[in-house]
Each structure stands twice: as structure tokens, then as C-alpha cells.
JSON list of C-alpha atoms in Angstrom, two decimals:
[
{"chain": "A", "resi": 1, "resn": "GLU", "atom": "CA", "xyz": [12.46, 54.46, 132.09]},
{"chain": "A", "resi": 2, "resn": "ALA", "atom": "CA", "xyz": [13.12, 53.17, 128.57]},
{"chain": "A", "resi": 3, "resn": "ASP", "atom": "CA", "xyz": [11.43, 55.32, 125.99]},
{"chain": "A", "resi": 4, "resn": "ILE", "atom": "CA", "xyz": [11.68, 57.15, 122.68]},
{"chain": "A", "resi": 5, "resn": "TYR", "atom": "CA", "xyz": [11.58, 60.93, 122.54]},
{"chain": "A", "resi": 6, "resn": "GLN", "atom": "CA", "xyz": [10.79, 63.28, 119.70]},
{"chain": "A", "resi": 7, "resn": "THR", "atom": "CA", "xyz": [11.26, 67.04, 119.64]},
{"chain": "A", "resi": 8, "resn": "PRO", "atom": "CA", "xyz": [9.73, 69.39, 118.87]},
{"chain": "A", "resi": 9, "resn": "ARG", "atom": "CA", "xyz": [6.13, 68.18, 119.26]},
{"chain": "A", "resi": 10, "resn": "TYR", "atom": "CA", "xyz": [4.84, 70.94, 117.01]},
{"chain": "A", "resi": 11, "resn": "LEU", "atom": "CA", "xyz": [6.69, 73.10, 114.49]},
{"chain": "A", "resi": 12, "resn": "VAL", "atom": "CA", "xyz": [5.42, 75.86, 112.20]},
{"chain": "A", "resi": 13, "resn": "ILE", "atom": "CA", "xyz": [8.07, 77.09, 109.80]},
{"chain": "A", "resi": 14, "resn": "GLY", "atom": "CA", "xyz": [8.35, 79.17, 106.66]},
{"chain": "A", "resi": 15, "resn": "THR", "atom": "CA", "xyz": [9.04, 77.82, 103.18]},
{"chain": "A", "resi": 16, "resn": "GLY", "atom": "CA", "xyz": [12.72, 77.40, 102.38]},
{"chain": "A", "resi": 17, "resn": "LYS", "atom": "CA", "xyz": [13.89, 76.99, 105.96]},
{"chain": "A", "resi": 18, "resn": "LYS", "atom": "CA", "xyz": [16.14, 74.14, 107.06]},
{"chain": "A", "resi": 19, "resn": "ILE", "atom": "CA", "xyz": [14.76, 72.02, 109.88]},
{"chain": "A", "resi": 20, "resn": "THR", "atom": "CA", "xyz": [15.90, 69.05, 111.92]},
{"chain": "A", "resi": 21, "resn": "LEU", "atom": "CA", "xyz": [13.49, 66.78, 113.77]},
{"chain": "A", "resi": 22, "resn": "GLU", "atom": "CA", "xyz": [15.09, 65.06, 116.73]},
{"chain": "A", "resi": 23, "resn": "CYS", "atom": "CA", "xyz": [14.57, 61.47, 117.83]},
{"chain": "A", "resi": 24, "resn": "SER", "atom": "CA", "xyz": [16.31, 59.71, 120.71]},
{"chain": "A", "resi": 25, "resn": "GLN", "atom": "CA", "xyz": [15.73, 56.34, 122.36]},
{"chain": "A", "resi": 26, "resn": "THR", "atom": "CA", "xyz": [17.01, 54.97, 125.65]},
{"chain": "A", "resi": 27, "resn": "MET", "atom": "CA", "xyz": [16.37, 51.28, 124.96]},
{"chain": "A", "resi": 28, "resn": "GLY", "atom": "CA", "xyz": [19.63, 50.50, 123.16]},
{"chain": "A", "resi": 29, "resn": "HIS", "atom": "CA", "xyz": [17.71, 49.40, 120.07]},
{"chain": "A", "resi": 30, "resn": "ASP", "atom": "CA", "xyz": [19.76, 48.91, 116.93]},
{"chain": "A", "resi": 31, "resn": "LYS", "atom": "CA", "xyz": [16.94, 49.55, 114.45]},
{"chain": "A", "resi": 32, "resn": "MET", "atom": "CA", "xyz": [15.28, 52.93, 114.09]},
{"chain": "A", "resi": 33, "resn": "TYR", "atom": "CA", "xyz": [12.67, 54.23, 111.68]},
{"chain": "A", "resi": 34, "resn": "TRP", "atom": "CA", "xyz": [10.97, 57.39, 110.47]},
{"chain": "A", "resi": 35, "resn": "TYR", "atom": "CA", "xyz": [7.35, 57.21, 109.35]},
{"chain": "A", "resi": 36, "resn": "GLN", "atom": "CA", "xyz": [5.27, 59.96, 107.77]},
{"chain": "A", "resi": 37, "resn": "GLN", "atom": "CA", "xyz": [1.64, 59.91, 108.79]},
{"chain": "A", "resi": 38, "resn": "ASP", "atom": "CA", "xyz": [-0.95, 61.47, 106.49]},
{"chain": "A", "resi": 39, "resn": "PRO", "atom": "CA", "xyz": [-3.85, 63.46, 107.88]},
{"chain": "A", "resi": 40, "resn": "GLY", "atom": "CA", "xyz": [-5.94, 60.51, 106.72]},
{"chain": "A", "resi": 41, "resn": "MET", "atom": "CA", "xyz": [-4.03, 58.26, 109.16]},
{"chain": "A", "resi": 42, "resn": "GLU", "atom": "CA", "xyz": [-1.87, 56.11, 106.85]},
{"chain": "A", "resi": 43, "resn": "LEU", "atom": "CA", "xyz": [1.72, 55.47, 107.97]},
{"chain": "A", "resi": 44, "resn": "HIS", "atom": "CA", "xyz": [4.48, 55.42, 105.37]},
{"chain": "A", "resi": 45, "resn": "LEU", "atom": "CA", "xyz": [8.10, 54.42, 106.01]},
{"chain": "A", "resi": 46, "resn": "ILE", "atom": "CA", "xyz": [10.49, 57.11, 104.75]},
{"chain": "A", "resi": 47, "resn": "HIS", "atom": "CA", "xyz": [13.83, 56.12, 106.37]},
{"chain": "A", "resi": 48, "resn": "TYR", "atom": "CA", "xyz": [15.30, 53.36, 108.49]},
{"chain": "A", "resi": 49, "resn": "SER", "atom": "CA", "xyz": [18.60, 52.39, 110.05]},
{"chain": "A", "resi": 50, "resn": "TYR", "atom": "CA", "xyz": [20.03, 49.04, 111.16]},
{"chain": "A", "resi": 51, "resn": "GLY", "atom": "CA", "xyz": [22.62, 50.66, 113.39]},
{"chain": "A", "resi": 52, "resn": "VAL", "atom": "CA", "xyz": [25.36, 53.27, 113.60]},
{"chain": "A", "resi": 53, "resn": "ASN", "atom": "CA", "xyz": [26.38, 54.61, 110.18]},
{"chain": "A", "resi": 54, "resn": "SER", "atom": "CA", "xyz": [23.54, 52.69, 108.49]},
{"chain": "A", "resi": 55, "resn": "THR", "atom": "CA", "xyz": [20.71, 54.57, 106.75]},
{"chain": "A", "resi": 56, "resn": "GLU", "atom": "CA", "xyz": [18.28, 53.40, 104.09]},
{"chain": "A", "resi": 57, "resn": "LYS", "atom": "CA", "xyz": [15.37, 54.96, 102.25]},
{"chain": "A", "resi": 58, "resn": "GLY", "atom": "CA", "xyz": [11.92, 53.56, 102.86]},
{"chain": "A", "resi": 59, "resn": "ASP", "atom": "CA", "xyz": [8.99, 52.90, 100.58]},
{"chain": "A", "resi": 60, "resn": "LEU", "atom": "CA", "xyz": [7.78, 56.49, 100.38]},
{"chain": "A", "resi": 61, "resn": "SER", "atom": "CA", "xyz": [10.07, 58.86, 98.55]},
{"chain": "A", "resi": 62, "resn": "SER", "atom": "CA", "xyz": [11.10, 61.76, 100.74]},
{"chain": "A", "resi": 63, "resn": "GLU", "atom": "CA", "xyz": [13.29, 64.82, 100.27]},
{"chain": "A", "resi": 64, "resn": "SER", "atom": "CA", "xyz": [14.44, 64.49, 103.85]},
{"chain": "A", "resi": 65, "resn": "THR", "atom": "CA", "xyz": [17.73, 62.97, 104.96]},
{"chain": "A", "resi": 66, "resn": "VAL", "atom": "CA", "xyz": [18.74, 61.14, 108.12]},
{"chain": "A", "resi": 67, "resn": "SER", "atom": "CA", "xyz": [21.94, 60.32, 109.99]},
{"chain": "A", "resi": 68, "resn": "ARG", "atom": "CA", "xyz": [22.88, 57.73, 112.62]},
{"chain": "A", "resi": 69, "resn": "ILE", "atom": "CA", "xyz": [26.10, 58.70, 114.32]},
{"chain": "A", "resi": 70, "resn": "ARG", "atom": "CA", "xyz": [25.06, 57.35, 117.72]},
{"chain": "A", "resi": 71, "resn": "THR", "atom": "CA", "xyz": [22.89, 54.32, 118.51]},
{"chain": "A", "resi": 72, "resn": "GLU", "atom": "CA", "xyz": [20.39, 56.37, 120.50]},
{"chain": "A", "resi": 73, "resn": "HIS", "atom": "CA", "xyz": [20.00, 59.31, 118.08]},
{"chain": "A", "resi": 74, "resn": "PHE", "atom": "CA", "xyz": [18.32, 59.36, 114.64]},
{"chain": "A", "resi": 75, "resn": "PRO", "atom": "CA", "xyz": [17.61, 62.92, 113.46]},
{"chain": "A", "resi": 76, "resn": "LEU", "atom": "CA", "xyz": [15.73, 63.80, 110.28]},
{"chain": "A", "resi": 77, "resn": "THR", "atom": "CA", "xyz": [16.62, 66.90, 108.28]},
{"chain": "A", "resi": 78, "resn": "LEU", "atom": "CA", "xyz": [14.81, 68.87, 105.61]},
{"chain": "A", "resi": 79, "resn": "GLU", "atom": "CA", "xyz": [17.23, 71.23, 103.84]},
{"chain": "A", "resi": 80, "resn": "SER", "atom": "CA", "xyz": [14.51, 73.42, 102.37]},
{"chain": "A", "resi": 81, "resn": "ALA", "atom": "CA", "xyz": [11.01, 72.99, 103.77]},
{"chain": "A", "resi": 82, "resn": "ARG", "atom": "CA", "xyz": [8.00, 73.24, 101.45]},
{"chain": "A", "resi": 83, "resn": "PRO", "atom": "CA", "xyz": [4.24, 73.22, 102.14]},
{"chain": "A", "resi": 84, "resn": "SER", "atom": "CA", "xyz": [4.11, 69.67, 100.68]},
{"chain": "A", "resi": 85, "resn": "HIS", "atom": "CA", "xyz": [6.24, 68.57, 103.67]},
{"chain": "A", "resi": 86, "resn": "THR", "atom": "CA", "xyz": [3.43, 69.43, 106.06]},
{"chain": "A", "resi": 87, "resn": "SER", "atom": "CA", "xyz": [2.65, 66.18, 107.90]},
{"chain": "A", "resi": 88, "resn": "GLN", "atom": "CA", "xyz": [3.16, 64.28, 111.12]},
{"chain": "A", "resi": 89, "resn": "TYR", "atom": "CA", "xyz": [6.54, 62.55, 111.45]},
{"chain": "A", "resi": 90, "resn": "LEU", "atom": "CA", "xyz": [6.82, 59.52, 113.74]},
{"chain": "A", "resi": 91, "resn": "CYS", "atom": "CA", "xyz": [10.07, 57.99, 114.92]},
{"chain": "A", "resi": 92, "resn": "ALA", "atom": "CA", "xyz": [10.23, 54.35, 116.07]},
{"chain": "A", "resi": 93, "resn": "SER", "atom": "CA", "xyz": [12.78, 51.81, 117.20]},
{"chain": "A", "resi": 94, "resn": "SER", "atom": "CA", "xyz": [12.93, 48.03, 117.53]},
{"chain": "A", "resi": 95, "resn": "GLY", "atom": "CA", "xyz": [15.24, 45.56, 119.21]},
{"chain": "A", "resi": 96, "resn": "ALA", "atom": "CA", "xyz": [15.91, 41.87, 118.73]},
{"chain": "A", "resi": 97, "resn": "ASN", "atom": "CA", "xyz": [12.25, 40.94, 119.06]},
{"chain": "A", "resi": 98, "resn": "TYR", "atom": "CA", "xyz": [9.36, 41.97, 116.86]},
{"chain": "A", "resi": 99, "resn": "GLY", "atom": "CA", "xyz": [8.01, 44.98, 118.70]},
{"chain": "A", "resi": 100, "resn": "TYR", "atom": "CA", "xyz": [8.24, 48.57, 117.50]},
{"chain": "A", "resi": 101, "resn": "THR", "atom": "CA", "xyz": [8.15, 51.45, 119.99]},
{"chain": "A", "resi": 102, "resn": "PHE", "atom": "CA", "xyz": [6.94, 54.78, 118.63]},
{"chain": "A", "resi": 103, "resn": "GLY", "atom": "CA", "xyz": [7.57, 58.32, 119.80]},
{"chain": "A", "resi": 104, "resn": "SER", "atom": "CA", "xyz": [4.72, 60.82, 120.16]},
{"chain": "A", "resi": 105, "resn": "GLY", "atom": "CA", "xyz": [5.53, 62.42, 116.82]},
{"chain": "A", "resi": 106, "resn": "THR", "atom": "CA", "xyz": [6.34, 65.88, 115.44]},
{"chain": "A", "resi": 107, "resn": "ARG", "atom": "CA", "xyz": [3.53, 67.70, 113.71]},
{"chain": "A", "resi": 108, "resn": "LEU", "atom": "CA", "xyz": [5.17, 69.89, 111.05]},
{"chain": "A", "resi": 109, "resn": "THR", "atom": "CA", "xyz": [3.42, 72.73, 109.27]},
{"chain": "A", "resi": 110, "resn": "VAL", "atom": "CA", "xyz": [5.23, 74.59, 106.50]},
{"chain": "A", "resi": 111, "resn": "VAL", "atom": "CA", "xyz": [3.65, 77.92, 105.56]},
{"chain": "B", "resi": 1, "resn": "GLN", "atom": "CA", "xyz": [0.43, 48.78, 96.54]},
{"chain": "B", "resi": 2, "resn": "GLN", "atom": "CA", "xyz": [-1.18, 48.23, 99.91]},
{"chain": "B", "resi": 3, "resn": "GLN", "atom": "CA", "xyz": [0.44, 45.20, 101.56]},
{"chain": "B", "resi": 4, "resn": "VAL", "atom": "CA", "xyz": [-2.17, 45.04, 104.30]},
{"chain": "B", "resi": 5, "resn": "LYS", "atom": "CA", "xyz": [-5.81, 45.94, 103.65]},
{"chain": "B", "resi": 6, "resn": "GLN", "atom": "CA", "xyz": [-7.85, 47.13, 106.63]},
{"chain": "B", "resi": 7, "resn": "SER", "atom": "CA", "xyz": [-11.56, 47.73, 107.09]},
{"chain": "B", "resi": 8, "resn": "PRO", "atom": "CA", "xyz": [-13.69, 49.52, 108.05]},
{"chain": "B", "resi": 9, "resn": "GLN", "atom": "CA", "xyz": [-12.19, 52.99, 107.87]},
{"chain": "B", "resi": 10, "resn": "SER", "atom": "CA", "xyz": [-14.38, 54.14, 110.74]},
{"chain": "B", "resi": 11, "resn": "LEU", "atom": "CA", "xyz": [-16.54, 52.36, 113.28]},
{"chain": "B", "resi": 12, "resn": "ILE", "atom": "CA", "xyz": [-19.06, 53.57, 115.83]},
{"chain": "B", "resi": 13, "resn": "VAL", "atom": "CA", "xyz": [-20.03, 51.17, 118.61]},
{"chain": "B", "resi": 14, "resn": "GLN", "atom": "CA", "xyz": [-22.23, 51.50, 121.66]},
{"chain": "B", "resi": 15, "resn": "LYS", "atom": "CA", "xyz": [-20.63, 51.13, 125.07]},
{"chain": "B", "resi": 16, "resn": "GLY", "atom": "CA", "xyz": [-20.60, 47.46, 126.02]},
{"chain": "B", "resi": 17, "resn": "GLY", "atom": "CA", "xyz": [-20.75, 46.29, 122.42]},
{"chain": "B", "resi": 18, "resn": "ILE", "atom": "CA", "xyz": [-18.20, 44.35, 120.39]},
{"chain": "B", "resi": 19, "resn": "SER", "atom": "CA", "xyz": [-15.88, 46.22, 118.02]},
{"chain": "B", "resi": 20, "resn": "ILE", "atom": "CA", "xyz": [-14.51, 44.20, 115.10]},
{"chain": "B", "resi": 21, "resn": "ILE", "atom": "CA", "xyz": [-11.79, 45.38, 112.74]},
{"chain": "B", "resi": 22, "resn": "ASN", "atom": "CA", "xyz": [-10.61, 43.23, 109.85]},
{"chain": "B", "resi": 23, "resn": "CYS", "atom": "CA", "xyz": [-7.34, 42.97, 107.95]},
{"chain": "B", "resi": 24, "resn": "ALA", "atom": "CA", "xyz": [-6.17, 40.94, 104.98]},
{"chain": "B", "resi": 25, "resn": "TYR", "atom": "CA", "xyz": [-2.75, 40.34, 103.47]},
{"chain": "B", "resi": 26, "resn": "GLU", "atom": "CA", "xyz": [-1.26, 38.63, 100.42]},
{"chain": "B", "resi": 27, "resn": "ASN", "atom": "CA", "xyz": [2.38, 37.98, 101.29]},
{"chain": "B", "resi": 28, "resn": "THR", "atom": "CA", "xyz": [2.65, 34.51, 102.83]},
{"chain": "B", "resi": 29, "resn": "ALA", "atom": "CA", "xyz": [6.13, 35.39, 104.11]},
{"chain": "B", "resi": 30, "resn": "PHE", "atom": "CA", "xyz": [4.59, 37.59, 106.80]},
{"chain": "B", "resi": 31, "resn": "ASP", "atom": "CA", "xyz": [4.97, 35.93, 110.18]},
{"chain": "B", "resi": 32, "resn": "TYR", "atom": "CA", "xyz": [4.14, 38.62, 112.71]},
{"chain": "B", "resi": 33, "resn": "PHE", "atom": "CA", "xyz": [0.82, 40.44, 112.94]},
{"chain": "B", "resi": 34, "resn": "PRO", "atom": "CA", "xyz": [0.56, 43.22, 115.54]},
{"chain": "B", "resi": 35, "resn": "TRP", "atom": "CA", "xyz": [-2.21, 45.67, 116.28]},
{"chain": "B", "resi": 36, "resn": "TYR", "atom": "CA", "xyz": [-1.42, 49.20, 117.31]},
{"chain": "B", "resi": 37, "resn": "GLN", "atom": "CA", "xyz": [-3.64, 51.69, 119.14]},
{"chain": "B", "resi": 38, "resn": "GLN", "atom": "CA", "xyz": [-3.15, 55.41, 118.57]},
{"chain": "B", "resi": 39, "resn": "PHE", "atom": "CA", "xyz": [-4.74, 58.20, 120.61]},
{"chain": "B", "resi": 40, "resn": "PRO", "atom": "CA", "xyz": [-4.84, 61.78, 119.25]},
{"chain": "B", "resi": 41, "resn": "GLY", "atom": "CA", "xyz": [-1.49, 63.52, 119.65]},
{"chain": "B", "resi": 42, "resn": "LYS", "atom": "CA", "xyz": [0.33, 60.29, 120.45]},
{"chain": "B", "resi": 43, "resn": "GLY", "atom": "CA", "xyz": [2.32, 57.75, 118.50]},
{"chain": "B", "resi": 44, "resn": "PRO", "atom": "CA", "xyz": [0.94, 54.25, 117.90]},
{"chain": "B", "resi": 45, "resn": "ALA", "atom": "CA", "xyz": [1.38, 51.85, 120.83]},
{"chain": "B", "resi": 46, "resn": "LEU", "atom": "CA", "xyz": [1.54, 48.07, 120.54]},
{"chain": "B", "resi": 47, "resn": "LEU", "atom": "CA", "xyz": [-1.75, 46.58, 121.74]},
{"chain": "B", "resi": 48, "resn": "ILE", "atom": "CA", "xyz": [-1.53, 42.88, 120.96]},
{"chain": "B", "resi": 49, "resn": "ALA", "atom": "CA", "xyz": [0.25, 40.68, 118.41]},
{"chain": "B", "resi": 50, "resn": "ILE", "atom": "CA", "xyz": [0.00, 37.18, 117.00]},
{"chain": "B", "resi": 51, "resn": "ARG", "atom": "CA", "xyz": [2.22, 34.72, 115.15]},
{"chain": "B", "resi": 52, "resn": "PRO", "atom": "CA", "xyz": [0.70, 32.44, 112.46]},
{"chain": "B", "resi": 53, "resn": "ASP", "atom": "CA", "xyz": [1.18, 29.25, 114.51]},
{"chain": "B", "resi": 54, "resn": "VAL", "atom": "CA", "xyz": [-1.91, 30.07, 116.61]},
{"chain": "B", "resi": 55, "resn": "SER", "atom": "CA", "xyz": [-5.45, 30.92, 115.52]},
{"chain": "B", "resi": 56, "resn": "GLU", "atom": "CA", "xyz": [-6.41, 33.16, 118.42]},
{"chain": "B", "resi": 57, "resn": "LYS", "atom": "CA", "xyz": [-4.77, 35.26, 121.10]},
{"chain": "B", "resi": 58, "resn": "LYS", "atom": "CA", "xyz": [-6.59, 36.99, 123.91]},
{"chain": "B", "resi": 59, "resn": "GLU", "atom": "CA", "xyz": [-5.39, 39.72, 126.27]},
{"chain": "B", "resi": 60, "resn": "GLY", "atom": "CA", "xyz": [-8.11, 41.05, 128.52]},
{"chain": "B", "resi": 61, "resn": "ARG", "atom": "CA", "xyz": [-10.92, 42.47, 126.38]},
{"chain": "B", "resi": 62, "resn": "PHE", "atom": "CA", "xyz": [-8.80, 42.33, 123.20]},
{"chain": "B", "resi": 63, "resn": "THR", "atom": "CA", "xyz": [-8.68, 39.24, 120.98]},
{"chain": "B", "resi": 64, "resn": "ILE", "atom": "CA", "xyz": [-6.90, 38.61, 117.68]},
{"chain": "B", "resi": 65, "resn": "SER", "atom": "CA", "xyz": [-8.40, 35.95, 115.43]},
{"chain": "B", "resi": 66, "resn": "PHE", "atom": "CA", "xyz": [-6.08, 34.64, 112.71]},
{"chain": "B", "resi": 67, "resn": "ASN", "atom": "CA", "xyz": [-7.08, 32.64, 109.63]},
{"chain": "B", "resi": 68, "resn": "LYS", "atom": "CA", "xyz": [-3.90, 31.54, 107.86]},
{"chain": "B", "resi": 69, "resn": "SER", "atom": "CA", "xyz": [-5.63, 29.88, 104.91]},
{"chain": "B", "resi": 70, "resn": "ALA", "atom": "CA", "xyz": [-7.73, 32.97, 104.19]},
{"chain": "B", "resi": 71, "resn": "LYS", "atom": "CA", "xyz": [-4.81, 35.30, 104.93]},
{"chain": "B", "resi": 72, "resn": "GLN", "atom": "CA", "xyz": [-7.00, 37.35, 107.22]},
{"chain": "B", "resi": 73, "resn": "PHE", "atom": "CA", "xyz": [-6.82, 38.48, 110.82]},
{"chain": "B", "resi": 74, "resn": "SER", "atom": "CA", "xyz": [-9.12, 40.56, 112.96]},
{"chain": "B", "resi": 75, "resn": "LEU", "atom": "CA", "xyz": [-9.23, 42.45, 116.22]},
{"chain": "B", "resi": 76, "resn": "HIS", "atom": "CA", "xyz": [-12.22, 42.01, 118.52]},
{"chain": "B", "resi": 77, "resn": "ILE", "atom": "CA", "xyz": [-12.76, 44.42, 121.41]},
{"chain": "B", "resi": 78, "resn": "MET", "atom": "CA", "xyz": [-15.25, 42.98, 123.84]},
{"chain": "B", "resi": 79, "resn": "ASP", "atom": "CA", "xyz": [-17.31, 45.20, 126.16]},
{"chain": "B", "resi": 80, "resn": "SER", "atom": "CA", "xyz": [-16.12, 48.29, 124.28]},
{"chain": "B", "resi": 81, "resn": "GLN", "atom": "CA", "xyz": [-15.61, 51.38, 126.45]},
{"chain": "B", "resi": 82, "resn": "PRO", "atom": "CA", "xyz": [-15.44, 55.10, 125.59]},
{"chain": "B", "resi": 83, "resn": "GLY", "atom": "CA", "xyz": [-11.76, 54.98, 126.60]},
{"chain": "B", "resi": 84, "resn": "ASP", "atom": "CA", "xyz": [-11.19, 52.56, 123.70]},
{"chain": "B", "resi": 85, "resn": "SER", "atom": "CA", "xyz": [-12.00, 55.38, 121.25]},
{"chain": "B", "resi": 86, "resn": "ALA", "atom": "CA", "xyz": [-8.83, 55.65, 119.17]},
{"chain": "B", "resi": 87, "resn": "THR", "atom": "CA", "xyz": [-7.40, 54.77, 115.79]},
{"chain": "B", "resi": 88, "resn": "TYR", "atom": "CA", "xyz": [-6.39, 51.15, 115.38]},
{"chain": "B", "resi": 89, "resn": "PHE", "atom": "CA", "xyz": [-3.81, 49.89, 112.90]},
{"chain": "B", "resi": 90, "resn": "CYS", "atom": "CA", "xyz": [-3.13, 46.32, 111.90]},
{"chain": "B", "resi": 91, "resn": "ALA", "atom": "CA", "xyz": [0.33, 45.53, 110.59]},
{"chain": "B", "resi": 92, "resn": "ALA", "atom": "CA", "xyz": [2.45, 42.68, 109.27]},
{"chain": "B", "resi": 93, "resn": "SER", "atom": "CA", "xyz": [6.14, 41.98, 108.95]},
{"chain": "B", "resi": 94, "resn": "LYS", "atom": "CA", "xyz": [8.58, 39.29, 107.87]},
{"chain": "B", "resi": 95, "resn": "GLY", "atom": "CA", "xyz": [10.81, 38.10, 110.66]},
{"chain": "B", "resi": 96, "resn": "PRO", "atom": "CA", "xyz": [11.87, 39.70, 113.94]},
{"chain": "B", "resi": 97, "resn": "GLY", "atom": "CA", "xyz": [13.17, 43.24, 113.75]},
{"chain": "B", "resi": 98, "resn": "ALA", "atom": "CA", "xyz": [12.26, 43.43, 110.08]},
{"chain": "B", "resi": 99, "resn": "ASN", "atom": "CA", "xyz": [13.24, 46.59, 108.30]},
{"chain": "B", "resi": 100, "resn": "ASN", "atom": "CA", "xyz": [9.65, 47.39, 107.60]},
{"chain": "B", "resi": 101, "resn": "LEU", "atom": "CA", "xyz": [6.38, 46.92, 109.35]},
{"chain": "B", "resi": 102, "resn": "PHE", "atom": "CA", "xyz": [3.58, 47.18, 106.76]},
{"chain": "B", "resi": 103, "resn": "PHE", "atom": "CA", "xyz": [0.62, 49.04, 108.21]},
{"chain": "B", "resi": 104, "resn": "GLY", "atom": "CA", "xyz": [-3.03, 48.96, 107.31]},
{"chain": "B", "resi": 105, "resn": "THR", "atom": "CA", "xyz": [-4.79, 52.24, 106.62]},
{"chain": "B", "resi": 106, "resn": "GLY", "atom": "CA", "xyz": [-6.26, 52.52, 110.11]},
{"chain": "B", "resi": 107, "resn": "THR", "atom": "CA", "xyz": [-9.73, 52.35, 111.65]},
{"chain": "B", "resi": 108, "resn": "ARG", "atom": "CA", "xyz": [-11.08, 55.23, 113.68]},
{"chain": "B", "resi": 109, "resn": "LEU", "atom": "CA", "xyz": [-13.15, 53.71, 116.49]},
{"chain": "B", "resi": 110, "resn": "THR", "atom": "CA", "xyz": [-15.67, 55.76, 118.44]},
{"chain": "B", "resi": 111, "resn": "VAL", "atom": "CA", "xyz": [-17.42, 54.17, 121.41]},
{"chain": "B", "resi": 112, "resn": "ILE", "atom": "CA", "xyz": [-20.48, 56.14, 122.42]},
{"chain": "B", "resi": 113, "resn": "PRO", "atom": "CA", "xyz": [-21.82, 56.02, 125.98]}
]
């Protein structure tokens, strides 16, 4: 079944730690995205990729970085987590048509 | 700058009633207007979408109405059910597979029995 997977679902981590949020999709989509979702619901694009070896920053400035070494994999890394990074992170992908498919998200808490 | 303005922020509707959520945009280059439904603990899921060449699209109890001249579009949920309780996002983008889908701020719908 074609889908998009995010791990972990929940993560509580101490300040200063390095973390990587995983995102994988089985649909063969070229385009992938990371959104940050505020507690108040708004979705903000922080990174996107058009394909392998392509990464771009989104509208919302983020201290995170991403990589796209394989089509199906788009991990997000925070080198040194801070409480201000506490949020929900949503990964999505899209193919040749208009539709975006979202993962279930990673809820990150930095203490 | 909010590319897509959505209202209301929250909505409470009786079971069987009609839920209406409104969105407005400024960029006339937008040509794809989807609605997403998000349940707690889940990512948004595509519910229904419309292109600007039609004024209305209906899928079951969900209808999008689109007014190109007013640059507004709305979601109508007929015969609202408690299972429809979720957060709804409108969105807009330019072209297929655009690098960004601009989301509204979301509407938290509660349908009470």
C-alpha cells in the first residue's frame, strides 16, 4: 500500500541534543516537504525537495536541515535542539498531479 | 503575510446541520484549491479539491463553492455528523506539484449530537 511514514510519532528530548526525524514514502513521488504545525493549527513550510540531491528552504525560517539522498527518504535534522523547536513536524509528498499526501507527524518536545 | 485567509477559527454545529467554512485569497495565479481534513494525532488528508474553471464541486456530503471574481471559496458539509468533528484547512497553489501549498489557518469543527 502506497503511503508516507514518519518516525518517531512522539519524541521528548533534552536541550542541546541532536535529533533526526525520519520520513519515507512508497509512492515514488519526486517532491517532498516538511511542514511545522503550531499548537494553534497553522501549517508552515520549512523545507522542500524536487528530487534526489535537491533541497530548498521554505517560507518559515528553521534551524533544521534536510537531505535527499534517495527518492523515498527525506530526513530532517536538528543539530542542537532547543525548547523553541517544540512543535509538530509533518512530512508530505506529491507526484505529477496536484495532491499532497501527509504523514501522521512527529510531535517533538524539547525540555 | 497570509496568502489564504480562513474563517471561522472554530465552529460548533448540531448533528444534521450544515457546516460552512470560508476562505479568501489574493493571488490570481492560484489554480488549485484543495480542502484538507485533520483528525487529532493524524496528518491532514485531502478531502476535496476544485480548479477555477468550475463554480461548484460535490462529493457526497461535501461541496466546494468557488467564486472566481470574488476570489473566495467555501466548504459546505451537509447533514453534519459527529464523525466530521476535525480541523479543516483550505489551501491554494499555483500549478500541479507546486513547491508550496499555501494553507489557511484552519477551522476546528465540532458537531454535537
